[in-house]
Amino acid sequence: MGVTENLAAIKNTLPPTCTLVAVTKTHPVETIMQAYDAGHKVFGENKVQEMRSKAEVIPADVEWHMIGHLQSNKVKHIVPFVSLIHGVDSIKLLEEINKQAAKIDRVVNCLLQIHIAEEESKFGFSEEELDYLIEAYSREKFSFVNIRGLMGMATLTENEDQIRKEFKQLKQHFDEIRTKNIDGLQFDILSMGMSADYQIAIEEGSTMIRVGSAIFGGRTYH
Ligand SMILES: *Cc1c(COP(=O)(O)O)cnc(C)c1O
């Protein structure tokens, strides 16, 4: 099946409360344009330079989501146009986004990445760090960041129970923070689910899935 068919098949099963981020990393502009021409406007990239060069040539009416690990020194390059930064995994990074966004008087949407997987390698805050950060936020405020919610990645495993357990955990954190009704905290997005596990993620309450290979096929890294 082609990009258009894959996209339509996923969108058909998507609840109206869930947004699809089409993950275009490593794929050329021509491939992205197939999705664009099919009416899709929300794209995710994991590298700053790649996202910038694609954003320069793709029509401006799309949303660009930074889904990868973001280094502080690269924040300034995406702050002017990024729609949502999914992987905020340190207070230092959040402060840098706030600082660069203040310079251009733009409020940038962010998600806090939470470590839910078993693997050590995955980035993200622990539960304790998350609590600390939310506390700090409610005291100090970061005027130029809008913390819209949480993002997480489940363990890379065939074990569906494990994946489901991790998504449940993330949803629980999300609900706990939401019910605190912290002033100024919009907290309406839960980004979880990729090609292999998005169906489970939706069942567990995801409001945003990040899907690459199930739309565009496998990736070749150079
Ligand atoms: C690459 C990537 C995805 C998409 O992965 P697929 O398995 O191709 O759907 C989702 N989220 C993040 C953070 C990624 O880096």
Short mmCIF file of C-alpha atoms and ligand atoms in Angstrom, two decimals:
data_model
loop_
_atom_site.label_atom_id
_atom_site.label_comp_id
_atom_site.label_asym_id
_atom_site.label_seq_id
_atom_site.Cartn_x
_atom_site.Cartn_y
_atom_site.Cartn_z
CA MET A 1 0.00 0.00 0.00
CA GLY A 2 1.03 3.56 -0.61
CA VAL A 3 1.30 6.53 1.72
CA THR A 4 -2.21 7.78 0.95
CA GLU A 5 -3.81 4.40 1.66
CA ASN A 6 -1.83 3.83 4.83
CA LEU A 7 -2.73 7.26 6.11
CA ALA A 8 -6.42 6.77 5.36
CA ALA A 9 -6.45 3.34 7.03
CA ILE A 10 -4.99 4.76 10.26
CA LYS A 11 -7.21 7.83 10.26
CA ASN A 12 -10.27 5.60 9.85
CA THR A 13 -9.55 3.88 13.15
CA LEU A 14 -8.60 7.04 15.02
CA PRO A 15 -11.02 8.37 17.64
CA PRO A 16 -11.89 12.05 17.12
CA THR A 17 -10.04 12.87 20.37
CA CYS A 18 -6.73 11.59 19.02
CA THR A 19 -4.34 13.46 16.71
CA LEU A 20 -2.03 11.67 14.29
CA VAL A 21 1.51 13.00 13.98
CA ALA A 22 2.97 11.57 10.78
CA VAL A 23 6.64 10.92 11.55
CA THR A 24 8.63 11.82 8.44
CA LYS A 25 12.21 11.49 9.70
CA THR A 26 14.64 10.18 7.04
CA HIS A 27 11.95 10.45 4.33
CA PRO A 28 12.38 12.90 1.45
CA VAL A 29 10.18 15.91 0.78
CA GLU A 30 8.47 14.14 -2.17
CA THR A 31 7.20 11.44 0.20
CA ILE A 32 6.00 13.99 2.73
CA MET A 33 4.19 15.83 -0.06
CA GLN A 34 2.17 12.69 -0.80
CA ALA A 35 0.78 12.90 2.73
CA TYR A 36 0.33 16.66 2.40
CA ASP A 37 -1.57 16.27 -0.86
CA ALA A 38 -3.81 13.73 0.87
CA GLY A 39 -4.69 16.51 3.32
CA HIS A 40 -2.40 15.64 6.22
CA LYS A 41 -0.84 18.64 7.96
CA VAL A 42 0.83 17.39 11.15
CA PHE A 43 4.40 16.12 10.84
CA GLY A 44 7.03 14.95 13.29
CA GLU A 45 10.80 15.03 12.94
CA ASN A 46 13.51 14.09 15.41
CA LYS A 47 16.44 16.16 14.17
CA VAL A 48 16.62 19.95 14.20
CA GLN A 49 18.50 20.40 10.93
CA GLU A 50 16.31 17.95 9.03
CA MET A 51 13.14 19.58 10.32
CA ARG A 52 14.36 23.05 9.39
CA SER A 53 15.33 22.17 5.85
CA LYS A 54 12.05 20.37 5.23
CA ALA A 55 10.04 23.21 6.75
CA GLU A 56 11.69 25.59 4.29
CA VAL A 57 10.30 23.79 1.25
CA ILE A 58 7.01 22.33 2.44
CA PRO A 59 3.99 24.67 2.40
CA ALA A 60 3.74 26.74 5.57
CA ASP A 61 0.28 25.56 6.61
CA VAL A 62 1.65 22.48 8.35
CA GLU A 63 2.45 21.83 12.00
CA TRP A 64 5.98 20.70 12.77
CA HIS A 65 6.45 18.62 15.89
CA MET A 66 9.90 18.00 17.36
CA ILE A 67 9.65 14.46 18.70
CA GLY A 68 13.31 13.62 19.30
CA HIS A 69 15.83 14.39 21.99
CA LEU A 70 16.54 18.11 21.78
CA GLN A 71 19.86 19.69 22.74
CA SER A 72 19.72 23.06 24.46
CA ASN A 73 22.06 24.72 21.99
CA LYS A 74 19.71 23.90 19.10
CA VAL A 75 16.53 25.23 20.68
CA LYS A 76 16.86 28.66 19.07
CA HIS A 77 16.69 27.14 15.57
CA ILE A 78 13.21 25.68 16.01
CA VAL A 79 11.52 28.06 18.46
CA PRO A 80 10.33 30.43 15.70
CA PHE A 81 8.19 27.84 13.93
CA VAL A 82 7.78 24.63 15.93
CA SER A 83 4.19 23.72 16.92
CA LEU A 84 4.94 21.30 19.73
CA ILE A 85 8.14 20.04 21.35
CA HIS A 86 7.39 16.51 22.60
CA GLY A 87 10.63 15.53 24.27
CA VAL A 88 11.31 18.05 27.03
CA ASP A 89 13.37 15.94 29.41
CA SER A 90 15.18 18.40 31.68
CA ILE A 91 14.53 21.62 33.52
CA LYS A 92 17.56 23.09 31.80
CA LEU A 93 15.95 22.45 28.42
CA LEU A 94 12.65 23.92 29.54
CA GLU A 95 14.46 27.05 30.75
CA GLU A 96 16.29 27.38 27.45
CA ILE A 97 13.05 27.06 25.46
CA ASN A 98 11.49 29.72 27.69
CA LYS A 99 14.48 32.02 27.20
CA GLN A 100 14.63 31.68 23.41
CA ALA A 101 10.85 31.98 23.08
CA ALA A 102 10.87 35.15 25.21
CA LYS A 103 13.37 36.72 22.81
CA ILE A 104 10.88 36.49 19.96
CA ASP A 105 7.79 36.92 22.13
CA ARG A 106 6.31 33.58 21.13
CA VAL A 107 4.75 31.01 23.46
CA VAL A 108 5.98 27.52 22.61
CA ASN A 109 3.94 24.39 23.29
CA CYS A 110 5.84 21.63 25.09
CA LEU A 111 5.29 18.14 26.44
CA LEU A 112 7.28 16.70 29.31
CA GLN A 113 8.82 13.37 28.42
CA ILE A 114 8.36 10.75 31.11
CA HIS A 115 10.49 7.66 31.44
CA ILE A 116 8.08 4.72 31.45
CA ALA A 117 10.06 2.05 29.61
CA GLU A 118 12.27 -0.59 31.18
CA GLU A 119 15.25 0.35 29.03
CA GLU A 120 17.80 2.61 30.67
CA SER A 121 18.50 4.36 27.39
CA LYS A 122 15.19 6.15 26.96
CA PHE A 123 15.20 9.81 27.89
CA GLY A 124 12.73 11.40 30.25
CA PHE A 125 11.82 12.51 33.74
CA SER A 126 11.19 10.08 36.55
CA GLU A 127 8.00 10.42 38.61
CA GLU A 128 9.85 12.27 41.37
CA GLU A 129 11.38 14.72 38.91
CA LEU A 130 8.00 15.28 37.32
CA ASP A 131 6.42 16.18 40.65
CA TYR A 132 9.30 18.54 41.37
CA LEU A 133 8.97 20.21 37.99
CA ILE A 134 5.23 20.71 38.27
CA GLU A 135 5.78 22.24 41.72
CA ALA A 136 8.45 24.56 40.33
CA TYR A 137 6.19 25.48 37.45
CA SER A 138 3.29 26.38 39.69
CA ARG A 139 5.58 28.67 41.69
CA GLU A 140 7.76 30.33 39.08
CA LYS A 141 5.88 29.95 35.81
CA PHE A 142 7.66 29.88 32.53
CA SER A 143 5.77 32.58 30.69
CA PHE A 144 6.90 31.55 27.22
CA VAL A 145 6.31 27.84 27.45
CA ASN A 146 2.91 26.24 27.52
CA ILE A 147 3.19 22.79 29.08
CA ARG A 148 0.49 20.94 27.20
CA GLY A 149 0.98 17.50 28.71
CA LEU A 150 3.13 14.39 28.71
CA MET A 151 4.93 12.20 26.20
CA GLY A 152 6.29 8.71 26.68
CA MET A 153 7.65 5.68 24.86
CA ALA A 154 6.90 2.14 25.92
CA THR A 155 9.52 -0.57 26.11
CA LEU A 156 10.44 -2.09 22.76
CA THR A 157 8.91 -5.51 23.34
CA GLU A 158 6.41 -7.96 21.88
CA ASN A 159 4.83 -8.24 25.32
CA GLU A 160 1.55 -6.36 24.99
CA ASP A 161 0.81 -6.57 28.71
CA GLN A 162 4.07 -4.80 29.45
CA ILE A 163 3.33 -2.06 26.91
CA ARG A 164 -0.21 -1.64 28.21
CA LYS A 165 1.03 -1.42 31.79
CA GLU A 166 3.45 1.35 30.87
CA PHE A 167 0.83 3.34 28.96
CA LYS A 168 -1.58 2.97 31.88
CA GLN A 169 1.10 4.34 34.19
CA LEU A 170 1.67 7.34 31.94
CA LYS A 171 -2.05 8.02 31.67
CA GLN A 172 -2.30 7.88 35.45
CA HIS A 173 0.43 10.54 35.85
CA PHE A 174 -1.31 12.63 33.24
CA ASP A 175 -4.67 12.43 35.05
CA GLU A 176 -3.08 13.14 38.44
CA ILE A 177 -1.53 16.37 37.19
CA ARG A 178 -4.64 17.36 35.27
CA THR A 179 -6.86 17.03 38.31
CA LYS A 180 -4.59 19.38 40.26
CA ASN A 181 -5.94 22.15 38.02
CA ILE A 182 -2.78 24.18 38.33
CA ASP A 183 -3.25 27.77 37.29
CA GLY A 184 -1.93 28.38 33.79
CA LEU A 185 -1.28 24.72 33.09
CA GLN A 186 -3.29 23.73 30.04
CA PHE A 187 -2.27 20.06 30.15
CA ASP A 188 -4.51 18.57 27.47
CA ILE A 189 -2.19 16.36 25.39
CA LEU A 190 -1.00 12.82 26.10
CA SER A 191 1.44 11.77 23.38
CA MET A 192 1.90 8.00 23.38
CA GLY A 193 1.87 5.30 20.74
CA MET A 194 3.98 4.56 17.65
CA SER A 195 3.53 2.21 14.65
CA ALA A 196 3.87 -0.95 16.69
CA ASP A 197 1.79 0.02 19.69
CA TYR A 198 -0.54 2.90 18.82
CA GLN A 199 -3.67 0.75 19.03
CA ILE A 200 -2.86 -0.15 22.64
CA ALA A 201 -2.00 3.50 23.34
CA ILE A 202 -5.39 4.66 22.05
CA GLU A 203 -7.17 2.10 24.19
CA GLU A 204 -5.25 3.47 27.17
CA GLY A 205 -6.24 7.06 26.52
CA SER A 206 -3.66 8.53 24.15
CA THR A 207 -4.66 11.85 22.59
CA MET A 208 -1.74 11.98 20.16
CA ILE A 209 0.03 9.17 18.34
CA ARG A 210 3.36 9.46 16.53
CA VAL A 211 3.40 7.09 13.58
CA GLY A 212 6.17 6.73 11.00
CA SER A 213 6.81 3.34 9.44
CA ALA A 214 3.15 2.28 9.35
CA ILE A 215 2.57 5.23 6.99
CA PHE A 216 5.83 5.66 5.10
CA GLY A 217 7.39 2.19 5.30
CA GLY A 218 10.78 1.33 6.75
CA ARG A 219 13.56 3.86 7.21
CA THR A 220 17.07 3.80 5.85
CA TYR A 221 19.60 5.63 7.97
CA HIS A 222 22.64 7.12 6.29
C1 LIG B 1 10.69 7.54 15.04
C2 LIG B 1 9.81 7.88 16.17
C3 LIG B 1 8.45 7.56 16.13
C4 LIG B 1 7.79 6.79 14.99
O1 LIG B 1 8.24 5.47 14.99
P1 LIG B 1 7.54 4.36 14.06
O2 LIG B 1 7.84 3.10 14.77
O3 LIG B 1 8.18 4.46 12.74
O4 LIG B 1 6.10 4.65 14.03
C5 LIG B 1 7.66 7.95 17.19
N1 LIG B 1 8.16 8.63 18.24
C6 LIG B 1 9.47 8.95 18.31
C7 LIG B 1 9.97 9.69 19.49
C8 LIG B 1 10.32 8.60 17.29
O5 LIG B 1 11.63 8.92 17.36
#
